[in-house]
Amino acid sequence: MKRFVILLVSLITSASLVGCSSVNQAKEKPQLHVKWPFYKISKGNQYMYLLGTIHIGKEEMYPFPEQIKEALKDSQYLVTETDGEGIDRGDYQKSINDKVFLLENGKKLNDYLSKDSQAYLMERAKEYDVDYQSLQDYKLWYVVSQFLNAETADLSIEYGVDHQISQLASNYYVNDKFLETPKEHFEIIQQAYPEKEADQLIKQIPPIKEAKQQLLQLFDDFVQGKIPSHEDTPITEFEKRQNRIIVVDRNKRWMKKFETYLKSDDVYFAAVGDGHLEGKDGLLTYFKENGYVVEKVIK
């Protein structure tokens, strides 16, 4: 079940994460020494920066090191996965509608679940303090996202790397650019969590104690520089399909955009989930295969 947390955290941004934002600021804690996955990508005189991120974090991860701040100042654009910060803006609202979230044609979630899966979901809902009946009108991806809500002490979206780097870019008057529109982003989630696979996907939701442990482990791995590769863990054919939709296919689309950025006269600073970096289908491999020099900036 560990892949449940890894895949969801790698895909669902602050636009759709819920409830993971309680932060204990009662006492100041020593700053964490984060082994930042931060790279300079270059070919000849062309270059850009690439930062691996995690969507949840702790206050003591910051401030960012000077190398990251100086690189951001050197850039004309900050490129992130999607516009998670602009959820209240009119253009965001126009790009999505109720069909993104709600089941259609009078369908209910239980129509896609066996009795055994209904019982499992009811048990998890009680454990996570989620109203089971309130889930019935929603699409599976949205239901599953409600369980990425193990209110782990001191982990919050506010201190996720994407959120913090976006705030810093705003302070430096760096322009925003997005790899996916919110509509495209939610369509990807829908593809990865189709209702026809509801029985299998509901069983991926771990007990809350296990989910909390997984979130903490994911965070600790990021701090220690253990970048996840989705090839490391034996997975089922269905999980391979999820990985292709969430990681591999998106990396291929993003690479085309990155190469366009690199050929421009501007400097781009890209910040994407760290799970997109490593492995044979990771961005770092793609850059190397296409003749780019990949240099880790912070050793």
Short mmCIF file of C-alpha atoms in Angstrom, two decimals:
data_model
loop_
_atom_site.label_atom_id
_atom_site.label_comp_id
_atom_site.label_asym_id
_atom_site.label_seq_id
_atom_site.Cartn_x
_atom_site.Cartn_y
_atom_site.Cartn_z
CA MET A 1 0.00 0.00 0.00
CA LYS A 2 2.99 2.33 0.18
CA ARG A 3 2.49 3.19 -3.49
CA PHE A 4 -0.89 4.73 -2.63
CA VAL A 5 0.79 7.58 -0.78
CA ILE A 6 3.76 7.88 -3.17
CA LEU A 7 1.60 8.14 -6.30
CA LEU A 8 -0.99 10.44 -4.79
CA VAL A 9 1.55 12.83 -3.30
CA SER A 10 3.42 12.89 -6.62
CA LEU A 11 0.24 13.80 -8.52
CA ILE A 12 -2.23 15.67 -6.35
CA THR A 13 -1.08 19.23 -5.82
CA SER A 14 -2.15 21.82 -3.27
CA ALA A 15 -5.14 22.50 -5.52
CA SER A 16 -6.70 19.19 -4.48
CA LEU A 17 -4.99 18.02 -1.30
CA VAL A 18 -7.17 18.39 1.77
CA GLY A 19 -6.75 18.49 5.48
CA CYS A 20 -2.98 18.05 5.77
CA SER A 21 -2.38 21.60 6.94
CA SER A 22 -2.35 21.58 10.72
CA VAL A 23 1.01 22.94 11.82
CA ASN A 24 2.37 23.09 15.33
CA GLN A 25 4.33 26.33 15.72
CA ALA A 26 4.49 26.32 19.50
CA LYS A 27 8.28 26.05 19.68
CA GLU A 28 11.05 26.85 17.25
CA LYS A 29 12.88 23.81 15.93
CA PRO A 30 16.40 23.59 14.49
CA GLN A 31 16.61 23.85 10.72
CA LEU A 32 16.68 20.56 8.86
CA HIS A 33 19.64 19.81 6.61
CA VAL A 34 17.83 18.94 3.40
CA LYS A 35 19.75 17.18 0.63
CA TRP A 36 17.99 19.19 -2.07
CA PRO A 37 17.53 17.43 -5.46
CA PHE A 38 18.55 20.53 -7.40
CA TYR A 39 20.14 20.43 -10.86
CA LYS A 40 21.44 22.66 -13.62
CA ILE A 41 20.63 21.30 -17.09
CA SER A 42 22.78 22.63 -19.92
CA LYS A 43 23.89 22.16 -23.51
CA GLY A 44 26.35 24.71 -24.86
CA ASN A 45 25.16 28.15 -23.77
CA GLN A 46 21.62 26.96 -23.08
CA TYR A 47 20.67 26.11 -19.51
CA MET A 48 17.79 25.79 -17.07
CA TYR A 49 17.34 24.71 -13.46
CA LEU A 50 15.41 21.70 -12.15
CA LEU A 51 14.29 21.26 -8.54
CA GLY A 52 12.61 18.08 -7.25
CA THR A 53 9.77 18.90 -4.87
CA ILE A 54 7.46 17.33 -2.34
CA HIS A 55 3.94 18.67 -1.81
CA ILE A 56 4.08 18.45 1.99
CA GLY A 57 6.77 19.68 4.35
CA LYS A 58 7.89 21.31 7.59
CA GLU A 59 8.75 24.89 8.46
CA GLU A 60 12.27 23.94 9.55
CA MET A 61 13.19 22.99 5.97
CA TYR A 62 13.53 26.68 5.16
CA PRO A 63 14.89 29.10 4.14
CA PHE A 64 16.06 27.64 0.84
CA PRO A 65 19.86 27.49 0.40
CA GLU A 66 21.53 30.39 -1.41
CA GLN A 67 22.17 28.30 -4.55
CA ILE A 68 18.43 27.83 -5.06
CA LYS A 69 17.62 31.46 -4.31
CA GLU A 70 20.30 32.78 -6.67
CA ALA A 71 19.17 30.42 -9.45
CA LEU A 72 15.60 31.63 -9.05
CA LYS A 73 16.76 35.25 -9.24
CA ASP A 74 18.64 34.33 -12.43
CA SER A 75 15.43 32.98 -14.00
CA GLN A 76 12.67 34.72 -15.92
CA TYR A 77 10.15 31.93 -15.34
CA LEU A 78 9.22 29.48 -12.59
CA VAL A 79 7.69 26.37 -14.16
CA THR A 80 5.49 24.15 -11.96
CA GLU A 81 3.19 21.22 -12.68
CA THR A 82 -0.11 23.12 -12.57
CA ASP A 83 -1.64 26.27 -11.12
CA GLY A 84 -2.25 25.04 -7.59
CA GLU A 85 -1.88 28.57 -6.18
CA GLY A 86 -4.56 30.13 -8.39
CA ILE A 87 -7.55 28.08 -7.31
CA ASP A 88 -9.69 31.17 -6.60
CA ARG A 89 -8.89 32.98 -9.83
CA GLY A 90 -11.50 33.23 -12.55
CA ASP A 91 -9.39 31.50 -15.20
CA TYR A 92 -8.96 28.49 -12.91
CA GLN A 93 -12.69 28.26 -12.24
CA LYS A 94 -13.47 28.45 -15.96
CA SER A 95 -11.14 25.54 -16.68
CA ILE A 96 -13.01 23.08 -14.48
CA ASN A 97 -16.63 22.32 -13.64
CA ASP A 98 -18.68 19.97 -11.52
CA LYS A 99 -18.16 17.16 -14.04
CA VAL A 100 -14.53 16.98 -12.93
CA PHE A 101 -15.60 16.02 -9.41
CA LEU A 102 -19.13 14.57 -9.58
CA LEU A 103 -20.40 11.27 -10.90
CA GLU A 104 -22.84 11.59 -13.79
CA ASN A 105 -26.21 10.10 -14.79
CA GLY A 106 -27.39 9.69 -11.21
CA LYS A 107 -24.64 7.22 -10.39
CA LYS A 108 -23.44 6.72 -6.83
CA LEU A 109 -20.05 5.51 -5.67
CA ASN A 110 -21.57 2.33 -4.24
CA ASP A 111 -22.73 1.41 -7.78
CA TYR A 112 -19.08 0.69 -8.56
CA LEU A 113 -18.21 -1.10 -5.31
CA SER A 114 -18.74 -4.66 -4.19
CA LYS A 115 -20.26 -5.20 -0.74
CA ASP A 116 -16.80 -6.10 0.53
CA SER A 117 -15.30 -2.87 -0.82
CA GLN A 118 -18.18 -0.83 0.59
CA ALA A 119 -17.46 -2.30 4.01
CA TYR A 120 -13.74 -1.58 3.62
CA LEU A 121 -14.37 2.04 2.60
CA MET A 122 -16.85 2.51 5.44
CA GLU A 123 -14.23 1.27 7.92
CA ARG A 124 -11.55 3.61 6.50
CA ALA A 125 -13.99 6.55 6.44
CA LYS A 126 -14.78 6.07 10.13
CA GLU A 127 -11.07 5.81 10.92
CA TYR A 128 -10.20 9.00 8.97
CA ASP A 129 -13.28 10.86 10.26
CA VAL A 130 -14.72 11.20 6.75
CA ASP A 131 -18.51 11.18 6.25
CA TYR A 132 -19.11 8.00 4.22
CA GLN A 133 -22.43 9.15 2.78
CA SER A 134 -20.95 12.46 1.63
CA LEU A 135 -18.59 10.52 -0.67
CA GLN A 136 -21.37 8.91 -2.70
CA ASP A 137 -21.78 11.66 -5.34
CA TYR A 138 -18.09 12.05 -6.12
CA LYS A 139 -15.75 10.47 -8.64
CA LEU A 140 -13.33 7.89 -7.40
CA TRP A 141 -10.19 10.03 -7.71
CA TYR A 142 -11.73 12.72 -5.50
CA VAL A 143 -12.90 10.15 -2.95
CA VAL A 144 -9.43 8.60 -2.78
CA SER A 145 -7.83 12.04 -2.36
CA GLN A 146 -9.86 12.60 0.80
CA PHE A 147 -7.81 9.88 2.46
CA LEU A 148 -4.52 11.63 1.87
CA ASN A 149 -5.48 13.32 5.08
CA ALA A 150 -3.50 11.61 7.82
CA GLU A 151 -2.96 14.75 9.86
CA THR A 152 0.65 13.93 10.57
CA ALA A 153 2.13 16.29 13.17
CA ASP A 154 4.07 19.18 11.64
CA LEU A 155 3.54 18.15 8.01
CA SER A 156 1.58 20.64 5.95
CA ILE A 157 0.90 21.81 2.41
CA GLU A 158 1.88 25.32 3.45
CA TYR A 159 5.48 24.13 3.85
CA GLY A 160 5.45 21.91 0.78
CA VAL A 161 8.33 22.77 -1.55
CA ASP A 162 6.05 23.76 -4.46
CA HIS A 163 4.17 26.25 -2.29
CA GLN A 164 7.33 27.74 -0.80
CA ILE A 165 9.19 28.07 -4.12
CA SER A 166 6.13 29.73 -5.67
CA GLN A 167 6.03 32.25 -2.85
CA LEU A 168 9.74 32.97 -3.23
CA ALA A 169 9.34 33.40 -7.01
CA SER A 170 6.57 35.91 -6.37
CA ASN A 171 8.87 37.85 -4.02
CA TYR A 172 11.51 37.94 -6.78
CA TYR A 173 8.94 38.93 -9.45
CA VAL A 174 9.63 35.77 -11.44
CA ASN A 175 6.87 34.94 -13.94
CA ASP A 176 4.74 31.78 -13.65
CA LYS A 177 4.46 29.08 -16.27
CA PHE A 178 2.64 25.75 -15.92
CA LEU A 179 3.24 22.37 -17.53
CA GLU A 180 -0.45 21.44 -17.32
CA THR A 181 -3.69 23.37 -17.07
CA PRO A 182 -5.87 22.52 -14.06
CA LYS A 183 -8.30 20.80 -16.44
CA GLU A 184 -5.52 18.66 -17.93
CA HIS A 185 -4.25 17.86 -14.44
CA PHE A 186 -7.61 16.62 -13.21
CA GLU A 187 -8.13 14.59 -16.40
CA ILE A 188 -4.85 12.78 -15.69
CA ILE A 189 -6.01 11.97 -12.16
CA GLN A 190 -9.31 10.68 -13.58
CA GLN A 191 -7.44 8.39 -16.00
CA ALA A 192 -5.35 6.98 -13.14
CA TYR A 193 -8.38 6.38 -10.91
CA PRO A 194 -11.24 5.14 -13.16
CA GLU A 195 -14.50 4.05 -11.58
CA LYS A 196 -14.33 0.66 -13.36
CA GLU A 197 -11.35 -0.16 -11.13
CA ALA A 198 -13.05 1.08 -7.96
CA ASP A 199 -12.87 -2.22 -6.07
CA GLN A 200 -9.12 -2.48 -6.57
CA LEU A 201 -8.40 1.21 -5.90
CA ILE A 202 -10.46 1.48 -2.73
CA LYS A 203 -8.41 -1.37 -1.26
CA GLN A 204 -5.26 0.75 -1.82
CA ILE A 205 -6.37 3.15 0.92
CA PRO A 206 -4.27 2.15 3.95
CA PRO A 207 -5.32 2.23 7.62
CA ILE A 208 -4.68 5.70 9.02
CA LYS A 209 -1.75 4.65 11.20
CA GLU A 210 -0.03 3.15 8.16
CA ALA A 211 -0.79 6.25 6.06
CA LYS A 212 0.79 8.51 8.68
CA GLN A 213 3.89 6.32 8.75
CA GLN A 214 4.11 6.40 4.96
CA LEU A 215 3.80 10.18 4.81
CA LEU A 216 6.53 10.60 7.42
CA GLN A 217 8.76 8.10 5.60
CA LEU A 218 8.17 9.89 2.30
CA PHE A 219 9.14 13.18 3.93
CA ASP A 220 12.21 11.73 5.68
CA ASP A 221 13.39 10.18 2.41
CA PHE A 222 13.12 13.56 0.70
CA VAL A 223 15.13 15.29 3.43
CA GLN A 224 17.82 12.59 3.23
CA GLY A 225 18.04 12.81 -0.55
CA LYS A 226 16.50 9.39 -1.22
CA ILE A 227 14.67 10.25 -4.41
CA PRO A 228 11.97 7.66 -5.18
CA SER A 229 12.11 5.66 -8.38
CA HIS A 230 8.83 4.00 -9.28
CA GLU A 231 10.80 1.02 -10.56
CA ASP A 232 12.15 0.13 -7.12
CA THR A 233 9.10 -1.73 -5.83
CA PRO A 234 7.52 -4.80 -7.46
CA ILE A 235 4.08 -3.74 -8.68
CA THR A 236 0.99 -5.20 -10.31
CA GLU A 237 0.04 -4.64 -13.95
CA PHE A 238 -2.60 -2.14 -12.82
CA GLU A 239 -0.05 -0.21 -10.76
CA LYS A 240 2.26 -0.17 -13.79
CA ARG A 241 -0.57 1.44 -15.75
CA GLN A 242 -1.04 4.04 -13.01
CA ASN A 243 2.68 4.76 -13.02
CA ARG A 244 2.66 5.19 -16.79
CA ILE A 245 -0.20 7.71 -16.62
CA ILE A 246 1.06 9.62 -13.57
CA VAL A 247 4.81 9.61 -14.22
CA VAL A 248 6.07 8.23 -17.54
CA ASP A 249 3.62 9.82 -20.01
CA ARG A 250 3.78 13.18 -18.26
CA ASN A 251 7.58 13.16 -18.26
CA LYS A 252 7.59 12.63 -22.04
CA ARG A 253 5.20 15.55 -22.58
CA TRP A 254 7.16 17.76 -20.20
CA MET A 255 10.46 17.01 -21.92
CA LYS A 256 9.14 18.52 -25.15
CA LYS A 257 8.30 21.70 -23.26
CA PHE A 258 11.64 21.77 -21.44
CA GLU A 259 13.52 21.48 -24.73
CA THR A 260 11.50 24.41 -26.09
CA TYR A 261 12.35 26.43 -22.98
CA LEU A 262 16.03 25.61 -23.35
CA LYS A 263 16.06 26.88 -26.94
CA SER A 264 14.59 30.25 -25.92
CA ASP A 265 16.53 33.30 -24.78
CA ASP A 266 15.04 33.06 -21.28
CA VAL A 267 16.16 31.12 -18.22
CA TYR A 268 13.63 28.71 -16.73
CA PHE A 269 13.50 27.26 -13.21
CA ALA A 270 11.37 24.09 -13.16
CA ALA A 271 10.02 22.66 -9.90
CA VAL A 272 8.30 19.26 -10.21
CA GLY A 273 7.65 16.30 -7.91
CA ASP A 274 10.87 14.47 -7.06
CA GLY A 275 9.34 11.18 -8.20
CA HIS A 276 9.64 12.47 -11.78
CA LEU A 277 13.45 12.73 -11.67
CA GLU A 278 14.97 9.26 -11.28
CA GLY A 279 14.72 5.94 -13.11
CA LYS A 280 14.93 4.94 -16.76
CA ASP A 281 11.87 7.07 -17.56
CA GLY A 282 12.93 9.90 -15.23
CA LEU A 283 13.58 13.43 -16.43
CA LEU A 284 17.29 13.26 -15.54
CA THR A 285 17.71 10.19 -17.77
CA TYR A 286 15.81 11.86 -20.61
CA PHE A 287 18.00 14.95 -20.42
CA LYS A 288 21.19 12.85 -20.49
CA GLU A 289 19.92 10.76 -23.41
CA ASN A 290 19.27 13.96 -25.36
CA GLY A 291 22.79 15.25 -24.91
CA TYR A 292 22.30 17.61 -21.98
CA VAL A 293 24.77 17.95 -19.11
CA VAL A 294 23.05 17.25 -15.77
CA GLU A 295 24.90 18.87 -12.88
CA LYS A 296 23.82 18.55 -9.27
CA VAL A 297 24.18 22.07 -7.89
CA ILE A 298 24.14 21.25 -4.17
CA LYS A 299 26.52 18.35 -3.50
#
